[in-house]
Coordinates of C-alpha atoms and ligand atoms in Angstrom, one line a residue:
M1 CA 19.3 -7.1 -8.3
S2 CA 17.0 -10.1 -8.0
S3 CA 19.4 -12.2 -5.9
N4 CA 19.5 -13.3 -2.3
S5 CA 21.9 -11.6 0.0
E6 CA 22.7 -11.3 3.7
F7 CA 19.4 -9.5 4.4
L8 CA 17.3 -10.3 1.4
Q9 CA 15.4 -13.5 0.7
I10 CA 13.3 -13.9 -2.4
G11 CA 10.8 -16.7 -2.4
E12 CA 11.5 -19.5 -4.9
E13 CA 8.4 -19.0 -7.0
V14 CA 9.0 -15.2 -7.1
A15 CA 12.7 -15.6 -8.0
A16 CA 11.8 -18.1 -10.8
A17 CA 9.3 -15.6 -12.2
L18 CA 11.7 -12.7 -12.0
G19 CA 14.4 -14.7 -13.6
E20 CA 12.2 -15.5 -16.6
G21 CA 10.8 -12.0 -17.0
R22 CA 7.3 -13.1 -15.9
P23 CA 5.0 -10.6 -14.2
V24 CA 5.3 -10.2 -10.4
V25 CA 3.2 -8.0 -8.0
A26 CA 4.5 -7.0 -4.6
L27 CA 2.1 -6.7 -1.6
E28 CA 2.7 -4.9 1.6
S29 CA 2.2 -6.4 5.1
T30 CA 1.5 -3.5 7.5
I31 CA -2.0 -3.8 6.1
I32 CA -2.0 -7.4 7.5
S33 CA -0.3 -6.7 10.8
H34 CA -1.7 -3.2 11.6
G35 CA -4.4 -2.5 9.0
M36 CA -7.1 -5.2 9.6
P37 CA -8.2 -7.4 12.5
F38 CA -7.5 -11.2 12.6
P39 CA -8.7 -13.4 11.0
Q40 CA -10.0 -11.2 8.2
N41 CA -6.5 -10.0 7.6
L42 CA -5.2 -13.5 6.8
D43 CA -8.2 -14.2 4.6
M44 CA -7.6 -10.9 2.7
A45 CA -3.9 -11.7 2.3
R46 CA -4.6 -15.1 0.8
T47 CA -7.5 -13.9 -1.4
V48 CA -5.4 -11.0 -2.8
E49 CA -2.6 -13.4 -3.7
A50 CA -5.2 -15.6 -5.5
D51 CA -6.5 -12.5 -7.4
I52 CA -3.0 -11.7 -8.7
R53 CA -2.5 -15.3 -9.9
G54 CA -6.0 -15.1 -11.5
Q55 CA -4.7 -12.3 -13.7
G56 CA -1.5 -14.3 -14.7
A57 CA 1.0 -12.7 -12.3
V58 CA 2.9 -14.0 -9.3
P59 CA 2.3 -12.4 -5.9
A60 CA 5.1 -11.5 -3.6
T61 CA 4.0 -10.5 -0.1
I62 CA 6.8 -8.6 1.6
A63 CA 7.6 -8.6 5.3
L64 CA 10.5 -8.7 7.8
M65 CA 11.1 -12.2 9.2
H66 CA 14.0 -14.3 10.6
G67 CA 16.3 -11.3 10.2
K68 CA 15.6 -11.0 6.5
M69 CA 13.6 -8.8 4.1
M70 CA 11.4 -11.5 2.7
A71 CA 10.0 -11.0 -0.8
G72 CA 7.4 -13.8 -1.1
V73 CA 6.1 -14.7 2.3
S74 CA 3.8 -17.7 2.3
G75 CA 2.0 -20.4 4.3
T76 CA 2.8 -20.5 8.0
D77 CA 4.8 -17.3 7.9
L78 CA 1.8 -15.4 6.6
E79 CA -0.3 -16.9 9.3
E80 CA 2.1 -15.9 12.0
L81 CA 2.2 -12.3 10.8
A82 CA -1.6 -12.1 10.6
E83 CA -2.0 -13.7 14.1
K84 CA 0.6 -11.4 15.7
G85 CA -1.2 -8.3 14.5
F86 CA -0.2 -5.3 16.5
S87 CA 2.4 -7.2 18.5
A88 CA 4.5 -7.4 15.2
A89 CA 6.5 -4.3 14.5
K90 CA 5.5 -1.7 11.9
A91 CA 8.6 -1.2 9.6
S92 CA 9.0 2.1 7.8
R93 CA 12.3 3.1 6.2
R94 CA 13.9 4.3 9.4
D95 CA 13.0 1.1 11.2
L96 CA 14.6 -1.3 8.8
A97 CA 18.1 -1.6 10.2
G98 CA 17.0 -1.8 13.8
L99 CA 14.4 -4.5 13.2
L100 CA 16.6 -6.6 10.9
A101 CA 19.5 -6.5 13.3
G102 CA 17.1 -7.6 16.1
K103 CA 15.5 -10.3 13.9
R104 CA 12.1 -8.9 14.6
L105 CA 8.9 -9.8 12.9
A106 CA 7.4 -6.8 11.1
G107 CA 4.9 -5.7 8.6
T108 CA 6.3 -3.4 6.0
T109 CA 4.7 -0.1 5.1
V110 CA 4.3 1.2 1.6
A111 CA 7.8 2.9 1.9
T112 CA 9.6 -0.2 3.0
T113 CA 7.7 -2.5 0.7
M114 CA 8.8 -0.3 -2.2
Q115 CA 12.4 -0.4 -1.0
I116 CA 12.4 -4.2 -0.8
A117 CA 10.5 -4.7 -4.0
H118 CA 13.1 -2.6 -5.8
L119 CA 16.0 -4.6 -4.2
A120 CA 14.3 -7.8 -5.4
G121 CA 13.7 -6.4 -8.9
I122 CA 9.8 -6.1 -8.7
R123 CA 8.2 -3.2 -10.5
L124 CA 4.5 -3.4 -9.5
F125 CA 3.1 -3.1 -6.1
A126 CA -0.6 -3.2 -5.0
T127 CA -2.0 -1.9 -1.7
G128 CA -5.1 -0.2 -0.3
G129 CA -4.1 3.4 0.5
I130 CA -0.8 5.1 0.9
G131 CA 0.4 7.1 3.8
G132 CA 0.7 10.9 3.3
V133 CA 0.6 14.3 4.9
H134 CA -1.5 14.1 8.1
R135 CA -4.0 16.8 8.9
G136 CA -2.3 19.3 11.1
A137 CA 1.1 18.5 9.6
E138 CA 1.9 22.2 9.7
T139 CA 2.4 21.8 13.5
T140 CA 3.1 18.0 13.9
F141 CA 5.4 17.7 10.8
D142 CA 3.8 14.2 10.4
I143 CA 4.4 13.3 6.8
S144 CA 4.6 9.6 5.9
A145 CA 7.9 8.3 4.6
D146 CA 5.8 6.7 1.8
L147 CA 5.9 10.0 0.0
Q148 CA 9.7 10.2 0.0
E149 CA 10.1 6.6 -1.1
L150 CA 7.8 7.2 -4.0
G151 CA 10.2 9.9 -5.1
C152 CA 13.1 7.4 -5.1
A153 CA 12.3 3.7 -5.7
P154 CA 11.4 2.9 -9.3
V155 CA 8.2 1.0 -8.4
A156 CA 4.6 1.7 -9.4
V157 CA 2.1 1.6 -6.5
V158 CA -1.5 0.9 -7.3
C159 CA -3.7 2.2 -4.6
A160 CA -7.3 3.6 -4.1
G161 CA -5.8 7.0 -3.3
A162 CA -5.5 8.0 0.3
K163 CA -8.0 8.0 3.2
S164 CA -9.2 11.4 4.2
I165 CA -7.7 10.8 7.6
L166 CA -4.9 12.6 5.6
D167 CA -4.8 16.1 4.1
I168 CA -5.2 15.1 0.5
P169 CA -4.3 18.4 -1.2
K170 CA -1.1 18.6 0.9
T171 CA -0.3 15.0 0.1
L172 CA -0.6 15.7 -3.7
E173 CA 1.6 18.8 -3.3
V174 CA 4.4 16.8 -1.6
L175 CA 4.1 14.1 -4.4
E176 CA 4.6 16.9 -6.9
T177 CA 7.6 18.2 -5.0
N178 CA 9.1 14.7 -4.9
G179 CA 8.6 14.3 -8.7
V180 CA 6.0 11.5 -8.5
P181 CA 3.6 11.2 -11.4
V182 CA 0.0 10.5 -10.2
L183 CA -2.0 8.5 -12.7
G184 CA -5.7 7.9 -12.6
Y185 CA -6.7 4.4 -13.8
G186 CA -9.8 5.0 -15.9
T187 CA -10.4 8.3 -14.2
E188 CA -9.3 12.0 -14.1
R189 CA -10.0 12.2 -10.3
F190 CA -7.7 11.2 -7.4
P191 CA -9.7 8.7 -5.4
A192 CA -10.2 8.9 -1.6
F193 CA -10.2 5.2 -0.6
Y194 CA -13.8 4.6 0.4
L195 CA -14.9 7.2 -2.1
R196 CA -14.3 7.3 -5.9
D197 CA -13.4 11.0 -5.9
S198 CA -11.4 13.1 -3.4
G199 CA -12.4 16.3 -5.1
H200 CA -8.9 16.6 -6.6
G201 CA -7.6 15.7 -10.0
V202 CA -4.7 13.4 -11.1
D203 CA -1.8 14.4 -13.4
Y204 CA -2.5 11.9 -16.2
A205 CA -5.5 9.7 -16.8
V206 CA -4.8 6.3 -18.3
A207 CA -7.5 4.2 -20.0
D208 CA -6.0 0.8 -19.5
A209 CA -3.1 -1.4 -18.4
G210 CA -1.3 -0.8 -21.7
E211 CA -1.3 3.0 -21.4
A212 CA -0.1 2.7 -17.8
A213 CA 2.7 0.4 -18.8
S214 CA 3.8 2.8 -21.5
I215 CA 4.2 5.6 -18.9
L216 CA 6.0 3.3 -16.5
Q217 CA 8.4 2.2 -19.2
T218 CA 9.1 5.8 -20.1
Q219 CA 9.6 6.9 -16.5
W220 CA 12.1 4.2 -15.9
A221 CA 13.9 4.7 -19.2
L222 CA 14.5 8.2 -17.9
G223 CA 16.0 6.7 -14.7
M224 CA 13.3 8.2 -12.6
G225 CA 11.6 6.8 -9.4
G226 CA 8.1 5.8 -8.3
V227 CA 4.7 6.3 -9.9
L228 CA 1.4 6.4 -8.0
I229 CA -1.6 4.9 -9.8
G230 CA -4.9 5.8 -8.3
N231 CA -7.6 3.2 -9.0
P232 CA -11.0 4.1 -7.6
I233 CA -13.0 1.7 -5.5
L234 CA -15.8 0.1 -7.6
E235 CA -19.1 1.9 -7.4
Q236 CA -20.8 -1.1 -5.7
D237 CA -18.2 -1.2 -2.9
A238 CA -18.0 2.6 -2.3
M239 CA -19.3 4.1 1.0
D240 CA -21.7 7.0 1.5
A241 CA -19.5 10.2 1.6
D242 CA -21.3 12.0 4.4
Y243 CA -21.4 8.9 6.6
I244 CA -17.7 7.9 6.2
N245 CA -16.5 11.6 6.5
G246 CA -18.4 11.8 9.8
V247 CA -16.8 8.6 11.0
I248 CA -13.3 9.9 10.0
A249 CA -13.9 13.2 11.8
R250 CA -14.9 11.3 15.0
A251 CA -11.8 9.0 14.7
L252 CA -9.5 12.0 14.3
S253 CA -11.0 13.7 17.3
D254 CA -10.6 10.5 19.4
A255 CA -6.9 10.3 18.3
D256 CA -6.5 13.8 19.4
D257 CA -8.2 13.2 22.8
E258 CA -6.0 10.1 23.4
G259 CA -2.8 11.9 22.4
I260 CA -2.0 9.4 19.7
R261 CA 1.2 10.4 17.8
G262 CA 3.7 9.3 15.2
K263 CA 3.7 5.8 13.8
D264 CA 0.7 4.8 16.0
T265 CA -1.5 7.4 14.3
T266 CA -2.5 5.5 11.1
P267 CA -3.1 2.1 12.8
F268 CA -5.2 3.8 15.6
L269 CA -7.3 5.6 13.0
L270 CA -7.9 2.5 10.9
Q271 CA -9.0 0.5 14.0
R272 CA -11.3 3.3 15.1
I273 CA -12.9 3.5 11.7
F274 CA -13.5 -0.2 11.8
D275 CA -15.1 0.0 15.3
L276 CA -17.2 3.0 14.5
T277 CA -18.6 1.5 11.3
G278 CA -19.3 -1.9 13.0
G279 CA -16.9 -3.5 10.6
E280 CA -18.6 -2.1 7.5
S281 CA -15.5 -0.2 6.5
L282 CA -13.5 -3.5 6.3
K283 CA -15.7 -4.8 3.5
S284 CA -15.0 -1.8 1.4
N285 CA -11.3 -2.0 2.4
I286 CA -11.0 -5.6 1.3
A287 CA -12.9 -5.0 -2.0
L288 CA -10.6 -2.1 -3.0
V289 CA -7.4 -4.0 -2.2
R290 CA -8.6 -6.8 -4.4
N291 CA -9.5 -4.4 -7.2
N292 CA -6.0 -2.8 -6.9
A293 CA -4.3 -6.3 -7.0
R294 CA -6.1 -7.2 -10.2
V295 CA -5.1 -3.9 -11.9
A296 CA -1.5 -4.1 -10.7
A297 CA -1.3 -7.6 -12.1
D298 CA -2.8 -6.5 -15.4
I299 CA -0.2 -3.7 -15.6
A300 CA 2.6 -6.1 -14.7
V301 CA 1.5 -8.4 -17.5
A302 CA 1.4 -5.5 -19.9
L303 CA 4.8 -4.3 -18.8
A304 CA 6.3 -7.8 -19.2
G305 CA 4.8 -7.9 -22.7
R306 CA 6.4 -4.6 -23.7
R307 CA 9.8 -5.7 -22.5
A308 CA 9.7 -9.1 -24.2
Ligands
PSU1 N1 -3.5 3.4 5.0 C1 -4.5 2.5 5.0 N2 -4.2 1.2 5.5 C2 -2.9 0.9 5.9 C3 -1.9 1.9 5.8 C4 -2.3 3.2 5.4 O1 -5.6 2.8 4.6 O2 -2.7 -0.3 6.3 C5 -0.5 1.6 6.2 C6 0.4 1.4 5.0 O3 1.3 0.4 5.3 C7 1.1 2.7 4.9 C8 1.3 3.0 6.4 O4 2.3 2.6 4.2 O5 0.1 2.7 7.0 C9 1.6 4.5 6.6 O6 2.0 4.7 7.9 P1 2.7 6.1 8.3 O7 1.6 7.1 8.1 O8 3.1 5.9 9.8 O9 3.9 6.2 7.4
MN2 MN1 4.0 9.6 10.5

């Protein structure tokens, strides 16, 4: 679509790049509002945009502001979102109409960011980790709308897998049900955010950006939806498995004790992990988002090259 409308506003630089077929990478903003504390969230948002530029692509941070779906938030708007933190809303697919009609400020989840990226005409999207099937979903039915959107919107999401706050095997099962190819970037293993290997495999390993772009082009030539690209955290940034698994177990039991439910669950767990690790988890988190941004930009560049 790539044009502005009543509810969509594409930043000037992003619109120019899209118009000329230059590579663009979308970024989500729940990670800014609800995923990291201020001011590290603002610093991360700016650094990741610079990383994407460094690889020759244009960043498009997506959020809800001024009654619009914004594709390409910058400057003071980015600062406002980072400062507001938890007092901004968290917009998943079901929240979109309500929040837009109320002109609310909101961070967009993976699901909503994919939706808006697609409306804007952006094909690549980088984040940290996706939402998925929560542990205990057999009783709570808590399955992130991210998995449904991946089955629909033709956007590739580069992530470091999913945190083991989720049930990873069930998450992979639902991705299969929704017809989402799961690629491993330089690996045959599905990564687990702080860890390079979740203990589960991917569907297709790709060696480089060119191979990933070839699968994306084929997927979309077939008229199919999203693709998940698992890009493992770099060895030097990974955490000790026993340590982080212990922290996650503690965070999960705290969430249970405090009766945390629904959309509050993921932000609560992220905050708890941050507190329990004395901020150590944030370093790994920022490092892996930067790594994903660079890879998404490389794939966007490769895809733009194939199309030209
Ligand atoms: N996982 C993370 N960091 C995050 C999120 C997930 O490690 O910031 C955010 C993403 O925006 C993701 C959302 O799309 O949480 C999933 O929330 P829910 O489970 O409520 O769908
Ligand atoms: Mn949920």
